[in-house]
CSV table of N, CA and C in Angstrom, one decimal:
chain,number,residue,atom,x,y,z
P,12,UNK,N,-102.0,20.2,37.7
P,12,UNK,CA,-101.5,19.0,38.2
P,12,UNK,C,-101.7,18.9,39.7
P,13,UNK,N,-102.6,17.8,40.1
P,13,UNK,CA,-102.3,17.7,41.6
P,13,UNK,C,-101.4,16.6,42.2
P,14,UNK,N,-100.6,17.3,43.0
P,14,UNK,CA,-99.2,16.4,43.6
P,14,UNK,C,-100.1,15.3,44.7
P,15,UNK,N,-101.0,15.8,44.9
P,15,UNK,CA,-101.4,14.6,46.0
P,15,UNK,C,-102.6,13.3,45.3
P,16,UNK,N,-103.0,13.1,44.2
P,16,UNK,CA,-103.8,12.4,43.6
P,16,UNK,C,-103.1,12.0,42.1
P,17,UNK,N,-102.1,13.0,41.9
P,17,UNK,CA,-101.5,12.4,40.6
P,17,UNK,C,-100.3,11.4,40.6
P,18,UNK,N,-100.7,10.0,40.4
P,18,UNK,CA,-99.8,8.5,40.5
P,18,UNK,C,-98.7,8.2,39.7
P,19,UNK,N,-98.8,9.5,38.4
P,19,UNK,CA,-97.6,8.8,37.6
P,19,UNK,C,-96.3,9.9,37.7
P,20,UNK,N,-96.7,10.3,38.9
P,20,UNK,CA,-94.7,11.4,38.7
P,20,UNK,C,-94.2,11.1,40.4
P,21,UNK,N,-93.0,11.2,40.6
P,21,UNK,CA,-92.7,11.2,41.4
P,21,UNK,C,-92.5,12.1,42.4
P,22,UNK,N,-93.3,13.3,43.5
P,22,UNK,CA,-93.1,14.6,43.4
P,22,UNK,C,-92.5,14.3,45.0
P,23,UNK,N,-91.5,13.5,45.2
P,23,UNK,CA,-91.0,13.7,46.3
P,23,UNK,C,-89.8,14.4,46.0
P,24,UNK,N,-89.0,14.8,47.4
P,24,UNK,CA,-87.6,15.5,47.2
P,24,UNK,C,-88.3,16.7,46.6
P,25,UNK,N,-89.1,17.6,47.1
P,25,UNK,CA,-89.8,18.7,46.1
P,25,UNK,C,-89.7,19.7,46.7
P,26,UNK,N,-89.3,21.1,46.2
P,26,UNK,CA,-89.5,22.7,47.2
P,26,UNK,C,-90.6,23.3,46.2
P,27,UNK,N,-91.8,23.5,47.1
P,27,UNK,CA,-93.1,23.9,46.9
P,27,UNK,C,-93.2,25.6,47.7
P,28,UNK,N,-93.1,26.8,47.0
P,28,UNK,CA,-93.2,27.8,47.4
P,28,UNK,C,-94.5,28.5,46.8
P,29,UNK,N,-95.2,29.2,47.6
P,29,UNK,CA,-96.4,29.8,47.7
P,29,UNK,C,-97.4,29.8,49.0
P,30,UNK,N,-98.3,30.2,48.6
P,30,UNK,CA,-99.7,30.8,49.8
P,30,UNK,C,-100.5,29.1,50.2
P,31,UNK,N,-100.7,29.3,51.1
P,31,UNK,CA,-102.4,28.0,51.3
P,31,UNK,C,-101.9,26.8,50.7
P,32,UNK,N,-100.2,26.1,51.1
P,32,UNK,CA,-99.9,25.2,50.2
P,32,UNK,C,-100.3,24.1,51.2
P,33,UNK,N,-100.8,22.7,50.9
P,33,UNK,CA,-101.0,21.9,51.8
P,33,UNK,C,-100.7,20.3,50.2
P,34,UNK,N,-99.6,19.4,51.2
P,34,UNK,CA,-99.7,18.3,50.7
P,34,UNK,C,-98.9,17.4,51.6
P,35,UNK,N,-98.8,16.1,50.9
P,35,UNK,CA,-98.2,14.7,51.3
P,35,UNK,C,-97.2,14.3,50.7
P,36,UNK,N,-96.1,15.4,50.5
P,36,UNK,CA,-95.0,15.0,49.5
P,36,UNK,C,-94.1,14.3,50.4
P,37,UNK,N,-93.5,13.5,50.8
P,37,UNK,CA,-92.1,13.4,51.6
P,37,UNK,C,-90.8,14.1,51.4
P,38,UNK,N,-89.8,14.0,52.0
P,38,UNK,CA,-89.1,14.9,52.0
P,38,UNK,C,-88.9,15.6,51.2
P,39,UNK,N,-89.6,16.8,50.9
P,39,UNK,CA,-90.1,18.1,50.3
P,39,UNK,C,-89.9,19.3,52.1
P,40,UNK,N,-89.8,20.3,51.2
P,40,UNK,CA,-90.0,21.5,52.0
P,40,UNK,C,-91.0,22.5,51.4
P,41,UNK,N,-92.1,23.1,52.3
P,41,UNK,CA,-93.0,23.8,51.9
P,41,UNK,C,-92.8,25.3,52.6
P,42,UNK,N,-92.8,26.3,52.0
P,42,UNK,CA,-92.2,27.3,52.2
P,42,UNK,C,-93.3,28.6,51.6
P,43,UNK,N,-93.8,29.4,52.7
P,43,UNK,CA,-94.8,30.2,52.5
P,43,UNK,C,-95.9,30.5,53.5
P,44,UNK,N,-97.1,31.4,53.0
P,44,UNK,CA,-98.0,31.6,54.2
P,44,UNK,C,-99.0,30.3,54.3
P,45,UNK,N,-99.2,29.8,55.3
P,45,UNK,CA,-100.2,28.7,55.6
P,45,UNK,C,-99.9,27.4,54.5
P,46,UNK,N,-98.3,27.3,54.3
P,46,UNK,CA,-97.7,26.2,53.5
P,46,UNK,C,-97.3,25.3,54.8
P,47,UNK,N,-97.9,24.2,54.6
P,47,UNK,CA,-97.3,23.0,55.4
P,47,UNK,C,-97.7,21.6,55.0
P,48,UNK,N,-97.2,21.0,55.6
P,48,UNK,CA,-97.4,19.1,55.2
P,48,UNK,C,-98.3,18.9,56.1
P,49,UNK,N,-98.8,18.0,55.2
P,49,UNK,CA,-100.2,17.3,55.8
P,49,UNK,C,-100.0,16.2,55.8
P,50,UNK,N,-99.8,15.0,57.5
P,50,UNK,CA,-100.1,14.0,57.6
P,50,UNK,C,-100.1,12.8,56.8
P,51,UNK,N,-100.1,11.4,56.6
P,51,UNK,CA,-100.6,10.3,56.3
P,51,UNK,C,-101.6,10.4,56.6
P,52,UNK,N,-102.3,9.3,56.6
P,52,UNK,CA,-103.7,9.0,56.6
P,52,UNK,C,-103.0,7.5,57.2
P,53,UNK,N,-104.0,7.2,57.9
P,53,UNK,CA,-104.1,5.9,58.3
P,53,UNK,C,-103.9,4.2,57.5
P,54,UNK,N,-105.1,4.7,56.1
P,54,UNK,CA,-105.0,4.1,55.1
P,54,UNK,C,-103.9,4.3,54.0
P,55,UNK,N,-103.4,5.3,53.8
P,55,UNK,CA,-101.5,5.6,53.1
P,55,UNK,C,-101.3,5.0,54.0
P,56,UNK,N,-100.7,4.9,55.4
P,56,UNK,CA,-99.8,4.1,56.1
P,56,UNK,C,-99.8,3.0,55.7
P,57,UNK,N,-101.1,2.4,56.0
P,57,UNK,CA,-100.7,0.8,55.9
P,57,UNK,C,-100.5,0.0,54.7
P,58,UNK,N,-101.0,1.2,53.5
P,58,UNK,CA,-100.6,1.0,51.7
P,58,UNK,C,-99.2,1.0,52.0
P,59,UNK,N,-98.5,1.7,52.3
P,59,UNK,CA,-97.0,1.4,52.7
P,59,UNK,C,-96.5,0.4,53.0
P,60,UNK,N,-97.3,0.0,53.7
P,60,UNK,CA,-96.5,-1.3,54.6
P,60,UNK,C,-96.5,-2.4,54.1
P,61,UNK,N,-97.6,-2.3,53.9
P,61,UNK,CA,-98.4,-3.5,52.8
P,61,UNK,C,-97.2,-3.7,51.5
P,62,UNK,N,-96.8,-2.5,50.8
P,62,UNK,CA,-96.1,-2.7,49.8
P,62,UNK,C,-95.0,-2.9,50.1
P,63,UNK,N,-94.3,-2.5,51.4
P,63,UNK,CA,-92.7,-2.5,52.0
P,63,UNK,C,-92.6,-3.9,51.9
P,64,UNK,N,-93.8,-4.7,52.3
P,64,UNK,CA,-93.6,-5.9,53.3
P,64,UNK,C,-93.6,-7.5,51.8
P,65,UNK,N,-94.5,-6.9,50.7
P,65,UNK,CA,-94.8,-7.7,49.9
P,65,UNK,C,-93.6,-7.3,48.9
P,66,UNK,N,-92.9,-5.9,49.0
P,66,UNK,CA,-91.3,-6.2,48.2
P,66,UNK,C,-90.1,-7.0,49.1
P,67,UNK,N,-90.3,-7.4,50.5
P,67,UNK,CA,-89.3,-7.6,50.6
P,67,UNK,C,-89.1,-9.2,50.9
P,68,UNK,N,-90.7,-9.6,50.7
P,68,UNK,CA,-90.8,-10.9,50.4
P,68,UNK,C,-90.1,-11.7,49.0
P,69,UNK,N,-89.8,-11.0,48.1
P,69,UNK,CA,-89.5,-10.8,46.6
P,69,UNK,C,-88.2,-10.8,47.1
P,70,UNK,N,-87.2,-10.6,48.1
P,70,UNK,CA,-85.3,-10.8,48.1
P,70,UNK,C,-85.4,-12.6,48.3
């Protein structure tokens, strides 16, 4: 399973322990040798926004 391409689970709130860990979970903790979070992307960002802004037109 990959946490950073797979759309149908929710892998945020996640403790990811091991070697060479790299992803885009949100509040997760990565714990291990050369474990760390990797960035947004420009394009995630503004998929964000894009979706914040078109749910909050829906209140």
């Amino acid at each position: 399973m990959d946490a950073n391409t797979d759309t149908t689970v929710d892998f945020s709130n996640t403790q990811i322990l091991g070697s060479n860990v790299t992803a885009k979970l949100g509040n997760s903790v990565y714990l291990g040798s050369n474990a760390a979070y990797t960035g947004q992307t420009p394009a995630a960002s503004d998929a964000i926004t894009s979706a914040r802004t078109a749910a909050e037109k829906t209140w």
